[in-house]
Amino acid sequence: MLYMGPYSVIMRVPSSLQRRVHQSGWVKGLVGSRRRQYAHRASSIAEDTSIFAENESYDEEKEAISSAYVHLPFCKKKCLYCDFPVVAVGHGRKIADYDAQYKDYKDSMMTSYVDSLCKEMELTPVGSHASGLHTREESEDVALKTLYFGGGTPSLLPLKELERILEVLRRRFGIEPAAEITIEADPGTFDSNRLKSYMNLGITRVSVGVQAFDDRLLELCGRSHALYDVYKAIEDVHAADVPSWSLDLISGLPELDMDAWERNIMCAIDAQSHHISSYDLQVEPGTPFHSLYRPGVRPLPSDDETASMYARAVDLFTAHGFDHYELSSYAKRGHQCVHNAVYWDGKGYHAFGMGASSYVHRSRVTRPRKFNAYLAWVKQFEESVENSHHPLPHVATPRATSEDVLTDMIMLQLRKASGLDLGMMERRFRHGALIKDAILDAISTSVERGLVEYDEENNIVKFIDPDGFLLSNDVISDIFVALDRLKT
């Protein structure tokens, strides 16, 4: 599956849009007064070395962790654009007797992986203060409210193994009765009976990795499914009456033009999903695509074309009843992805499995990306707990500073259509009023150009769709430059 990660506030900007923005008229409204106020406050604390310090009354460690990501890395084969940590297990399985066919080394590989995965979950500290508590009963944490099985292709995992993982999570952390539980599933790896089995296990949401409604595009991507599988998957989702389901599309693919892209969009709309994630192709180093293609150069669409595809997707999806609630996400009412909002709001979350990155009390821990290295890491984790009661092996990044928290907040909240909450930022940071003024000064020309809106009544900054999102990198860069000046 293709999840670009919480930090992918990246759009390739068409030169025509840049020209339109820079040639637009400037309205001299709030700019002067904001700049004067900003300069006055900045001069009063220019020597403050903790300019981004948080208020002492704010204690993030009291926030309960109520979300978890579980990485299931197995795929039929690795797609040509993919840089995710995956394990290719090959083709040739029929869905009807799916689980029965795991009798060779692949079965033992999956079992070994789930063994280690469950062991990691059992060893992970439970408790709001990461105090090393080792039973659910000793913790005052709330149970999990969101759970996301990503990959890889989680729908390749035998049901008995998925059930085992869920049992450990329920016993170890607890799962709320109304929790959102998502599983990613690729066409050709499930049928309606399997989907019904998922729902019997408590899964409430399915994300289908369509990527394209075109056999040629699927072939160029190296996908393991064909267009027939896509339509069969859609039929099965409806037959199983899945309560909430999403599908993925990728724009910017090789040989894709605007007419073909519009056909893909309309096919996605006709599928009658509750949610659509539409990502722009990122050509990642180390992938076959990186050696085959250069971004913006044929056979990939140009930057102008890719940006136009983004704008066209916004137009068509919103015209057909989807709310464009985040940079790459569209949802019918009541079907926004609750789990992904945890990332965008900068909240903490557990993560388990090969290559997974958790964020708990400002520390990020990234597990090894290779299969055997991950198994060894879990073994080290177990020995660490047994020998010294240390809650984790020494692989965590340094604890995030207040400045890190602020910059993450800006990047991630601006992904959302609801925008950046300046009021919450003012309450959280000791010099929140100064930071707010610096941000408003930095975005002033973008406000005048119609890229950004400042809702003064609700104290929120947000991008205007679609041009604001298309130029989001420039706007965020301006904000970071302004914040950097506060340190001088």
CSV table of C-alpha atoms in Angstrom, one decimal:
chain,number,residue,atom,x,y,z
A,1,MET,CA,0.0,0.0,0.0
A,2,LEU,CA,1.1,3.6,-0.5
A,3,TYR,CA,1.0,5.8,2.6
A,4,MET,CA,3.3,8.8,2.1
A,5,GLY,CA,3.7,9.4,5.8
A,6,PRO,CA,2.6,12.3,7.9
A,7,TYR,CA,5.4,14.7,6.7
A,8,SER,CA,4.7,14.5,3.0
A,9,VAL,CA,3.4,18.1,2.6
A,10,ILE,CA,5.0,18.0,-0.9
A,11,MET,CA,3.4,19.1,-4.1
A,12,ARG,CA,5.2,19.8,-7.4
A,13,VAL,CA,4.2,23.3,-8.4
A,14,PRO,CA,3.3,24.3,-12.0
A,15,SER,CA,5.1,27.3,-13.4
A,16,SER,CA,1.7,28.7,-14.6
A,17,LEU,CA,0.4,28.7,-11.1
A,18,GLN,CA,3.6,30.4,-9.8
A,19,ARG,CA,3.2,33.1,-12.4
A,20,ARG,CA,-0.5,33.7,-11.5
A,21,VAL,CA,0.4,34.0,-7.9
A,22,HIS,CA,3.3,36.4,-8.3
A,23,GLN,CA,1.4,38.6,-10.8
A,24,SER,CA,-1.7,38.9,-8.6
A,25,GLY,CA,-2.5,42.2,-6.9
A,26,TRP,CA,-1.4,42.9,-3.3
A,27,VAL,CA,-3.9,44.1,-0.7
A,28,LYS,CA,-2.2,46.2,2.0
A,29,GLY,CA,-4.5,45.2,4.9
A,30,LEU,CA,-3.3,43.7,8.1
A,31,VAL,CA,0.4,43.5,7.0
A,32,GLY,CA,1.8,46.7,8.5
A,33,SER,CA,0.3,46.4,11.9
A,34,ARG,CA,1.2,42.7,12.3
A,35,ARG,CA,4.9,43.5,11.3
A,36,ARG,CA,5.1,46.3,13.9
A,37,GLN,CA,3.6,44.2,16.6
A,38,TYR,CA,5.9,41.3,15.7
A,39,ALA,CA,9.0,43.5,15.7
A,40,HIS,CA,8.2,45.0,19.1
A,41,ARG,CA,7.7,41.6,20.8
A,42,ALA,CA,10.7,40.1,19.2
A,43,SER,CA,13.0,42.8,20.4
A,44,SER,CA,11.9,42.4,24.0
A,45,ILE,CA,13.1,38.8,24.2
A,46,ALA,CA,15.7,38.5,21.5
A,47,GLU,CA,18.2,37.0,23.9
A,48,ASP,CA,15.8,34.3,25.2
A,49,THR,CA,17.5,31.0,24.4
A,50,SER,CA,14.3,29.1,25.1
A,51,ILE,CA,12.1,31.0,22.8
A,52,PHE,CA,10.1,27.9,21.9
A,53,ALA,CA,9.7,26.6,25.4
A,54,GLU,CA,6.4,25.2,26.4
A,55,ASN,CA,4.4,26.3,29.4
A,56,GLU,CA,5.1,24.3,32.5
A,57,SER,CA,1.4,23.6,32.9
A,58,TYR,CA,1.4,21.6,29.7
A,59,ASP,CA,2.5,18.0,30.5
A,60,GLU,CA,2.4,15.9,27.3
A,61,GLU,CA,3.3,12.8,29.3
A,62,LYS,CA,-0.1,12.8,30.9
A,63,GLU,CA,-1.7,12.2,27.5
A,64,ALA,CA,-2.7,8.6,27.1
A,65,ILE,CA,-1.6,6.7,24.1
A,66,SER,CA,-4.7,5.3,22.4
A,67,SER,CA,-3.6,4.4,18.9
A,68,ALA,CA,-1.4,1.7,17.4
A,69,TYR,CA,0.1,0.9,14.0
A,70,VAL,CA,0.9,-2.7,13.1
A,71,HIS,CA,3.2,-3.4,10.1
A,72,LEU,CA,2.5,-6.6,8.2
A,73,PRO,CA,5.2,-6.6,5.6
A,74,PHE,CA,4.3,-9.5,3.3
A,75,CYS,CA,3.5,-8.8,-0.4
A,76,LYS,CA,3.1,-10.9,-3.5
A,77,LYS,CA,5.9,-8.8,-4.9
A,78,LYS,CA,7.4,-5.5,-4.4
A,79,CYS,CA,6.0,-2.7,-6.6
A,80,LEU,CA,8.5,-0.7,-8.7
A,81,TYR,CA,7.9,2.6,-6.8
A,82,CYS,CA,7.8,1.1,-3.3
A,83,ASP,CA,10.5,1.9,-0.7
A,84,PHE,CA,8.6,0.4,2.2
A,85,PRO,CA,10.0,-2.5,4.3
A,86,VAL,CA,8.3,-5.5,2.7
A,87,VAL,CA,8.9,-9.2,2.2
A,88,ALA,CA,7.9,-10.6,-1.2
A,89,VAL,CA,6.3,-14.1,-0.9
A,90,GLY,CA,5.3,-14.8,-4.5
A,91,HIS,CA,2.2,-15.4,-6.6
A,92,GLY,CA,-0.1,-18.3,-7.3
A,93,ARG,CA,-2.5,-18.5,-4.3
A,94,LYS,CA,-6.3,-18.9,-4.7
A,95,ILE,CA,-8.4,-17.1,-2.3
A,96,ALA,CA,-10.8,-20.0,-1.8
A,97,ASP,CA,-8.2,-22.1,0.0
A,98,TYR,CA,-6.0,-19.3,1.0
A,99,ASP,CA,-4.9,-20.3,4.5
A,100,ALA,CA,-4.5,-23.9,3.6
A,101,GLN,CA,-1.8,-23.1,1.2
A,102,TYR,CA,0.6,-21.8,3.8
A,103,LYS,CA,2.3,-25.1,4.4
A,104,ASP,CA,5.8,-24.3,3.0
A,105,TYR,CA,8.6,-22.0,4.2
A,106,LYS,CA,6.3,-19.0,3.7
A,107,ASP,CA,4.0,-20.3,6.4
A,108,SER,CA,6.9,-20.6,8.9
A,109,MET,CA,8.2,-17.1,7.9
A,110,MET,CA,4.8,-15.5,8.7
A,111,THR,CA,4.5,-17.5,11.9
A,112,SER,CA,8.0,-16.5,13.0
A,113,TYR,CA,7.2,-12.9,12.2
A,114,VAL,CA,3.9,-12.9,14.2
A,115,ASP,CA,5.7,-14.6,17.1
A,116,SER,CA,8.2,-11.7,17.2
A,117,LEU,CA,5.5,-9.2,16.7
A,118,CYS,CA,3.4,-10.5,19.5
A,119,LYS,CA,6.5,-10.7,21.7
A,120,GLU,CA,7.2,-7.0,21.0
A,121,MET,CA,3.7,-6.0,22.0
A,122,GLU,CA,3.9,-8.0,25.2
A,123,LEU,CA,7.2,-6.3,26.1
A,124,THR,CA,6.1,-2.8,25.3
A,125,PRO,CA,5.5,-0.7,28.4
A,126,VAL,CA,1.8,0.1,29.2
A,127,GLY,CA,1.1,3.4,31.0
A,128,SER,CA,0.9,7.1,30.3
A,129,HIS,CA,4.3,7.8,31.8
A,130,ALA,CA,6.2,5.0,30.0
A,131,SER,CA,7.1,3.8,33.4
A,132,GLY,CA,7.7,0.2,32.4
A,133,LEU,CA,4.3,-1.1,33.6
A,134,HIS,CA,3.8,-4.6,32.3
A,135,THR,CA,0.1,-5.3,32.8
A,136,ARG,CA,-3.0,-3.7,31.5
A,137,GLU,CA,-4.5,-3.7,35.0
A,138,GLU,CA,-1.6,-1.6,36.4
A,139,SER,CA,-2.2,1.2,33.9
A,140,GLU,CA,-4.7,4.0,33.9
A,141,ASP,CA,-4.4,4.4,30.1
A,142,VAL,CA,-7.5,4.3,28.0
A,143,ALA,CA,-7.8,1.4,25.6
A,144,LEU,CA,-6.9,1.7,22.0
A,145,LYS,CA,-9.3,3.9,20.0
A,146,THR,CA,-7.7,3.4,16.6
A,147,LEU,CA,-5.7,0.5,15.2
A,148,TYR,CA,-4.2,0.3,11.7
A,149,PHE,CA,-2.8,-2.8,10.0
A,150,GLY,CA,-0.6,-1.6,7.2
A,151,GLY,CA,2.0,-3.1,5.0
A,152,GLY,CA,2.9,-4.7,2.8
A,153,THR,CA,-0.3,-6.4,2.1
A,154,PRO,CA,-1.9,-7.4,5.4
A,155,SER,CA,-4.7,-9.3,3.7
A,156,LEU,CA,-2.1,-11.9,2.8
A,157,LEU,CA,-1.7,-12.9,6.4
A,158,PRO,CA,-3.7,-16.0,7.4
A,159,LEU,CA,-6.7,-15.3,9.5
A,160,LYS,CA,-5.5,-17.3,12.5
A,161,GLU,CA,-2.3,-15.1,12.7
A,162,LEU,CA,-4.4,-11.9,12.5
A,163,GLU,CA,-6.6,-13.2,15.2
A,164,ARG,CA,-3.6,-14.0,17.4
A,165,ILE,CA,-2.3,-10.4,17.0
A,166,LEU,CA,-5.7,-9.0,17.9
A,167,GLU,CA,-5.9,-11.2,21.0
A,168,VAL,CA,-2.5,-9.9,22.2
A,169,LEU,CA,-3.5,-6.3,21.6
A,170,ARG,CA,-6.7,-6.7,23.5
A,171,ARG,CA,-5.1,-8.4,26.4
A,172,ARG,CA,-2.1,-6.0,26.6
A,173,PHE,CA,-3.6,-2.6,25.7
A,174,GLY,CA,-7.3,-3.1,25.5
A,175,ILE,CA,-9.4,-2.1,22.5
A,176,GLU,CA,-12.4,0.2,22.8
A,177,PRO,CA,-15.7,-1.4,21.7
A,178,ALA,CA,-16.2,1.4,19.2
A,179,ALA,CA,-12.5,1.5,18.0
A,180,GLU,CA,-11.7,2.2,14.4
A,181,ILE,CA,-9.7,-0.8,13.2
A,182,THR,CA,-8.4,-0.6,9.6
A,183,ILE,CA,-6.8,-3.3,7.5
A,184,GLU,CA,-5.1,-2.7,4.1
A,185,ALA,CA,-6.0,-5.2,1.5
A,186,ASP,CA,-4.9,-5.5,-2.2
A,187,PRO,CA,-7.2,-6.6,-5.0
A,188,GLY,CA,-6.7,-10.3,-5.7
A,189,THR,CA,-5.9,-11.2,-2.0
A,190,PHE,CA,-9.4,-11.3,-0.5
A,191,ASP,CA,-13.0,-12.2,-1.2
A,192,SER,CA,-16.3,-11.4,0.5
A,193,ASN,CA,-16.0,-14.3,2.9
A,194,ARG,CA,-12.6,-13.1,4.1
A,195,LEU,CA,-14.0,-9.6,4.5
A,196,LYS,CA,-16.8,-11.0,6.6
A,197,SER,CA,-14.2,-12.9,8.7
A,198,TYR,CA,-12.4,-9.6,9.2
A,199,MET,CA,-15.5,-7.9,10.5
A,200,ASN,CA,-16.2,-10.9,12.9
A,201,LEU,CA,-12.7,-10.2,14.3
A,202,GLY,CA,-13.7,-6.6,15.0
A,203,ILE,CA,-12.2,-4.9,11.9
A,204,THR,CA,-14.4,-1.9,11.0
A,205,ARG,CA,-12.6,-0.4,8.0
A,206,VAL,CA,-10.9,-1.7,4.9
A,207,SER,CA,-8.4,0.2,2.7
A,208,VAL,CA,-8.2,-1.2,-0.8
A,209,GLY,CA,-4.9,-0.6,-2.7
A,210,VAL,CA,-6.4,0.0,-6.2
A,211,GLN,CA,-3.8,2.6,-7.4
A,212,ALA,CA,-5.1,2.7,-11.0
A,213,PHE,CA,-8.2,1.6,-13.0
A,214,ASP,CA,-6.0,0.8,-16.0
A,215,ASP,CA,-4.2,-2.4,-16.8
A,216,ARG,CA,-1.3,-0.6,-18.5
A,217,LEU,CA,-0.7,1.6,-15.5
A,218,LEU,CA,-0.9,-1.3,-13.1
A,219,GLU,CA,1.7,-3.1,-15.2
A,220,LEU,CA,4.0,-0.1,-15.3
A,221,CYS,CA,3.8,0.1,-11.5
A,222,GLY,CA,4.7,-3.6,-11.1
A,223,ARG,CA,1.4,-4.2,-9.3
A,224,SER,CA,0.5,-7.8,-8.7
A,225,HIS,CA,-3.1,-7.4,-9.6
A,226,ALA,CA,-5.0,-6.6,-12.8
A,227,LEU,CA,-8.1,-4.4,-13.6
A,228,TYR,CA,-10.3,-7.5,-13.3
A,229,ASP,CA,-9.1,-8.0,-9.7
A,230,VAL,CA,-9.9,-4.4,-8.9
A,231,TYR,CA,-13.5,-4.7,-10.0
A,232,LYS,CA,-13.9,-8.1,-8.3
A,233,ALA,CA,-12.5,-6.5,-5.1
A,234,ILE,CA,-15.0,-3.7,-5.3
A,235,GLU,CA,-17.8,-6.2,-5.9
A,236,ASP,CA,-16.7,-8.2,-2.8
A,237,VAL,CA,-16.5,-5.1,-0.6
A,238,HIS,CA,-20.1,-4.3,-1.4
A,239,ALA,CA,-21.2,-7.9,-1.1
A,240,ALA,CA,-19.7,-8.1,2.4
A,241,ASP,CA,-21.3,-4.8,3.4
A,242,VAL,CA,-18.1,-3.4,4.9
A,243,PRO,CA,-19.2,-0.4,7.1
A,244,SER,CA,-16.4,1.9,5.9
A,245,TRP,CA,-14.0,1.4,3.1
A,246,SER,CA,-11.4,3.4,1.2
A,247,LEU,CA,-9.5,3.1,-2.0
A,248,ASP,CA,-6.1,4.4,-3.1
A,249,LEU,CA,-5.2,6.2,-6.3
A,250,ILE,CA,-1.8,7.4,-7.5
A,251,SER,CA,-1.4,10.4,-9.9
A,252,GLY,CA,1.7,11.3,-11.8
A,253,LEU,CA,2.3,7.7,-13.0
A,254,PRO,CA,4.3,6.9,-16.2
A,255,GLU,CA,2.3,7.6,-19.4
A,256,LEU,CA,-0.6,9.1,-17.4
A,257,ASP,CA,-2.3,12.1,-19.1
A,258,MET,CA,-5.2,14.3,-18.0
A,259,ASP,CA,-7.8,12.3,-19.9
A,260,ALA,CA,-6.7,9.0,-18.4
A,261,TRP,CA,-6.5,10.6,-15.0
A,262,GLU,CA,-10.1,11.9,-15.2
A,263,ARG,CA,-11.2,8.4,-16.2
A,264,ASN,CA,-9.4,7.0,-13.1
A,265,ILE,CA,-11.1,9.5,-10.9
A,266,MET,CA,-14.6,8.8,-12.3
A,267,CYS,CA,-14.0,5.0,-11.9
A,268,ALA,CA,-13.0,5.7,-8.2
A,269,ILE,CA,-16.2,7.7,-7.7
A,270,ASP,CA,-18.3,5.0,-9.4
A,271,ALA,CA,-16.9,2.4,-7.0
A,272,GLN,CA,-19.0,4.2,-4.3
A,273,SER,CA,-16.3,4.0,-1.6
A,274,HIS,CA,-16.7,6.0,1.6
A,275,HIS,CA,-13.1,7.4,1.4
A,276,ILE,CA,-10.5,8.0,-1.3
A,277,SER,CA,-6.8,8.6,-0.8
A,278,SER,CA,-5.2,10.2,-3.9
A,279,TYR,CA,-1.4,10.4,-3.7
A,280,ASP,CA,1.1,12.1,-6.1
A,281,LEU,CA,3.8,9.6,-7.1
A,282,GLN,CA,7.1,10.1,-5.3
A,283,VAL,CA,10.1,8.7,-7.0
A,284,GLU,CA,12.1,7.4,-4.1
A,285,PRO,CA,15.9,6.6,-4.1
A,286,GLY,CA,16.8,3.0,-4.2
A,287,THR,CA,13.6,1.9,-6.1
A,288,PRO,CA,13.4,0.7,-9.7
A,289,PHE,CA,11.4,3.8,-10.5
A,290,HIS,CA,14.4,5.9,-9.4
A,291,SER,CA,16.7,4.3,-12.0
A,292,LEU,CA,14.0,4.4,-14.7
A,293,TYR,CA,12.4,7.9,-14.4
A,294,ARG,CA,13.1,11.5,-13.5
A,295,PRO,CA,10.3,13.5,-11.8
A,296,GLY,CA,8.7,15.9,-14.3
A,297,VAL,CA,10.3,14.3,-17.3
A,298,ARG,CA,8.6,12.0,-19.8
A,299,PRO,CA,7.2,9.4,-19.6
A,300,LEU,CA,6.2,10.9,-16.2
A,301,PRO,CA,3.9,13.9,-16.4
A,302,SER,CA,5.4,17.3,-16.1
A,303,ASP,CA,5.2,19.3,-12.9
A,304,ASP,CA,2.5,21.5,-14.5
A,305,GLU,CA,0.5,18.4,-15.5
A,306,THR,CA,0.8,16.7,-12.1
A,307,ALA,CA,-0.4,19.9,-10.3
A,308,SER,CA,-3.3,20.1,-12.7
A,309,MET,CA,-4.2,16.5,-12.0
A,310,TYR,CA,-4.2,17.4,-8.3
A,311,ALA,CA,-6.6,20.4,-8.9
A,312,ARG,CA,-8.8,18.3,-11.1
A,313,ALA,CA,-9.1,15.6,-8.5
A,314,VAL,CA,-10.2,18.2,-5.9
A,315,ASP,CA,-12.8,19.5,-8.3
A,316,LEU,CA,-14.3,16.1,-9.2
A,317,PHE,CA,-14.2,14.5,-5.8
A,318,THR,CA,-15.7,17.4,-4.0
A,319,ALA,CA,-18.4,17.8,-6.8
A,320,HIS,CA,-19.5,14.2,-6.1
A,321,GLY,CA,-19.9,14.6,-2.3
A,322,PHE,CA,-16.4,14.0,-0.9
A,323,ASP,CA,-15.0,16.3,1.7
A,324,HIS,CA,-11.4,17.2,0.9
A,325,TYR,CA,-10.4,17.1,4.6
A,326,GLU,CA,-6.6,16.6,4.2
A,327,LEU,CA,-3.9,17.1,1.6
A,328,SER,CA,-4.4,13.7,0.0
A,329,SER,CA,-7.7,12.5,1.6
A,330,TYR,CA,-11.3,12.7,0.6
A,331,ALA,CA,-14.2,11.3,2.6
A,332,LYS,CA,-18.0,11.1,2.7
A,333,ARG,CA,-19.6,12.4,5.8
A,334,GLY,CA,-18.7,10.4,8.9
A,335,HIS,CA,-15.9,8.4,7.1
A,336,GLN,CA,-12.7,10.4,7.8
A,337,CYS,CA,-9.8,8.3,8.9
A,338,VAL,CA,-9.6,8.7,12.6
A,339,HIS,CA,-6.3,6.9,12.9
A,340,ASN,CA,-4.4,9.1,10.4
A,341,ALA,CA,-5.7,12.2,12.3
A,342,VAL,CA,-3.5,11.0,15.2
A,343,TYR,CA,-0.5,11.6,13.0
A,344,TRP,CA,-1.6,15.0,11.7
A,345,ASP,CA,-2.5,16.2,15.2
A,346,GLY,CA,1.0,15.3,16.5
A,347,LYS,CA,-0.4,12.8,19.0
A,348,GLY,CA,1.5,9.8,20.3
A,349,TYR,CA,1.0,6.3,19.0
A,350,HIS,CA,2.4,2.8,19.4
A,351,ALA,CA,3.9,1.1,16.4
A,352,PHE,CA,4.9,-2.6,16.1
A,353,GLY,CA,6.7,-4.6,13.4
A,354,MET,CA,9.4,-4.4,10.9
A,355,GLY,CA,10.3,-0.8,9.9
A,356,ALA,CA,7.5,0.7,12.1
A,357,SER,CA,8.1,4.0,13.9
A,358,SER,CA,6.4,4.7,17.1
A,359,TYR,CA,6.1,8.1,18.8
A,360,VAL,CA,5.6,7.9,22.5
A,361,HIS,CA,6.3,10.8,24.9
A,362,ARG,CA,8.3,12.6,22.3
A,363,SER,CA,10.6,9.7,21.5
A,364,ARG,CA,10.5,8.0,18.1
A,365,VAL,CA,11.7,4.4,17.9
A,366,THR,CA,12.2,3.0,14.4
A,367,ARG,CA,12.4,-0.8,14.1
A,368,PRO,CA,14.9,-2.4,11.7
A,369,ARG,CA,13.6,-2.6,8.1
A,370,LYS,CA,15.0,-6.1,7.3
A,371,PHE,CA,13.2,-9.3,8.4
A,372,ASN,CA,16.0,-11.0,10.2
A,373,ALA,CA,17.3,-7.8,11.8
A,374,TYR,CA,13.8,-7.1,13.2
A,375,LEU,CA,13.6,-10.6,14.7
A,376,ALA,CA,17.0,-10.0,16.3
A,377,TRP,CA,15.9,-6.6,17.6
A,378,VAL,CA,12.9,-8.2,19.4
A,379,LYS,CA,15.2,-10.8,20.9
A,380,GLN,CA,17.4,-7.9,22.1
A,381,PHE,CA,14.3,-6.2,23.5
A,382,GLU,CA,13.4,-9.3,25.4
A,383,GLU,CA,16.9,-9.7,26.8
A,384,SER,CA,17.0,-6.1,27.8
A,385,VAL,CA,13.8,-6.4,29.8
A,386,GLU,CA,14.9,-9.6,31.4
A,387,ASN,CA,18.4,-8.4,32.4
A,388,SER,CA,17.9,-4.8,33.3
A,389,HIS,CA,14.3,-4.0,33.1
A,390,HIS,CA,15.0,-1.3,30.5
A,391,PRO,CA,11.8,-0.8,28.6
A,392,LEU,CA,13.4,-0.6,25.1
A,393,PRO,CA,16.6,-1.3,23.4
A,394,HIS,CA,18.8,1.8,22.8
A,395,VAL,CA,17.4,2.7,19.4
A,396,ALA,CA,15.2,5.7,20.2
A,397,THR,CA,16.0,9.1,18.6
A,398,PRO,CA,16.7,11.9,21.0
A,399,ARG,CA,13.6,13.2,22.8
A,400,ALA,CA,11.9,15.8,20.6
A,401,THR,CA,12.6,19.4,21.8
A,402,SER,CA,9.9,22.1,22.1
A,403,GLU,CA,11.1,23.5,18.8
A,404,ASP,CA,10.7,20.0,17.1
A,405,VAL,CA,7.2,19.8,18.5
A,406,LEU,CA,6.3,23.3,17.1
A,407,THR,CA,7.7,22.6,13.6
A,408,ASP,CA,5.9,19.2,13.5
A,409,MET,CA,2.7,20.9,14.6
A,410,ILE,CA,2.9,23.5,11.8
A,411,MET,CA,3.7,20.9,9.1
A,412,LEU,CA,1.2,18.3,10.1
A,413,GLN,CA,-1.8,20.5,11.0
A,414,LEU,CA,-1.4,22.5,7.8
A,415,ARG,CA,-2.0,19.2,5.9
A,416,LYS,CA,-5.6,19.4,7.2
A,417,ALA,CA,-8.3,21.5,5.6
A,418,SER,CA,-9.2,22.6,9.2
A,419,GLY,CA,-5.7,24.1,9.4
A,420,LEU,CA,-3.3,25.2,12.2
A,421,ASP,CA,-4.9,26.1,15.5
A,422,LEU,CA,-3.0,29.2,16.7
A,423,GLY,CA,-5.1,29.5,19.8
A,424,MET,CA,-3.9,26.0,21.0
A,425,MET,CA,-0.3,27.0,20.1
A,426,GLU,CA,-0.5,30.2,22.1
A,427,ARG,CA,-1.7,28.2,25.1
A,428,ARG,CA,1.0,25.5,24.8
A,429,PHE,CA,4.1,27.7,24.2
A,430,ARG,CA,5.5,30.2,26.7
A,431,HIS,CA,6.0,32.8,24.0
A,432,GLY,CA,3.0,31.6,22.0
A,433,ALA,CA,1.8,35.2,21.2
A,434,LEU,CA,5.2,36.1,19.7
A,435,ILE,CA,5.2,32.8,17.7
A,436,LYS,CA,1.7,33.5,16.4
A,437,ASP,CA,2.7,37.0,15.3
A,438,ALA,CA,5.8,35.6,13.5
A,439,ILE,CA,3.6,33.1,11.7
A,440,LEU,CA,1.0,35.7,10.7
A,441,ASP,CA,3.7,38.0,9.4
A,442,ALA,CA,5.2,35.2,7.4
A,443,ILE,CA,1.9,34.3,5.7
A,444,SER,CA,0.8,37.8,5.1
A,445,THR,CA,1.6,37.9,1.4
A,446,SER,CA,0.2,34.4,0.9
A,447,VAL,CA,-3.1,35.7,2.5
A,448,GLU,CA,-3.1,38.6,0.1
A,449,ARG,CA,-2.5,36.3,-2.9
A,450,GLY,CA,-5.4,34.0,-2.0
A,451,LEU,CA,-3.4,31.0,-1.0
A,452,VAL,CA,-3.9,31.1,2.8
A,453,GLU,CA,-6.9,32.1,5.0
A,454,TYR,CA,-6.5,33.5,8.5
A,455,ASP,CA,-9.8,32.9,10.4
A,456,GLU,CA,-9.3,35.6,13.1
A,457,GLU,CA,-12.5,34.7,14.9
A,458,ASN,CA,-11.4,31.1,15.5
A,459,ASN,CA,-7.7,31.8,15.4
A,460,ILE,CA,-6.9,29.3,12.7
A,461,VAL,CA,-4.6,29.4,9.6
A,462,LYS,CA,-5.5,27.2,6.7
A,463,PHE,CA,-4.7,26.7,3.0
A,464,ILE,CA,-7.2,27.7,0.4
A,465,ASP,CA,-8.0,24.7,-1.8
A,466,PRO,CA,-6.4,23.8,-4.3
A,467,ASP,CA,-3.8,26.5,-5.0
A,468,GLY,CA,-2.8,26.9,-1.3
A,469,PHE,CA,-2.0,23.2,-1.0
A,470,LEU,CA,-0.1,23.3,-4.3
A,471,LEU,CA,2.2,26.0,-2.9
A,472,SER,CA,2.3,24.7,0.6
A,473,ASN,CA,6.0,24.1,0.6
A,474,ASP,CA,6.7,27.8,-0.1
A,475,VAL,CA,4.4,29.0,2.6
A,476,ILE,CA,5.7,26.6,5.2
A,477,SER,CA,9.3,27.6,4.3
A,478,ASP,CA,8.4,31.2,4.9
A,479,ILE,CA,7.0,30.3,8.3
A,480,PHE,CA,10.2,28.4,9.3
A,481,VAL,CA,12.4,31.3,8.2
A,482,ALA,CA,10.3,33.7,10.3
A,483,LEU,CA,10.6,31.4,13.4
A,484,ASP,CA,14.3,31.0,12.8
A,485,ARG,CA,14.7,34.7,13.1
A,486,LEU,CA,13.2,34.6,16.6
A,487,LYS,CA,16.4,32.7,17.8
A,488,THR,CA,18.8,35.5,16.6
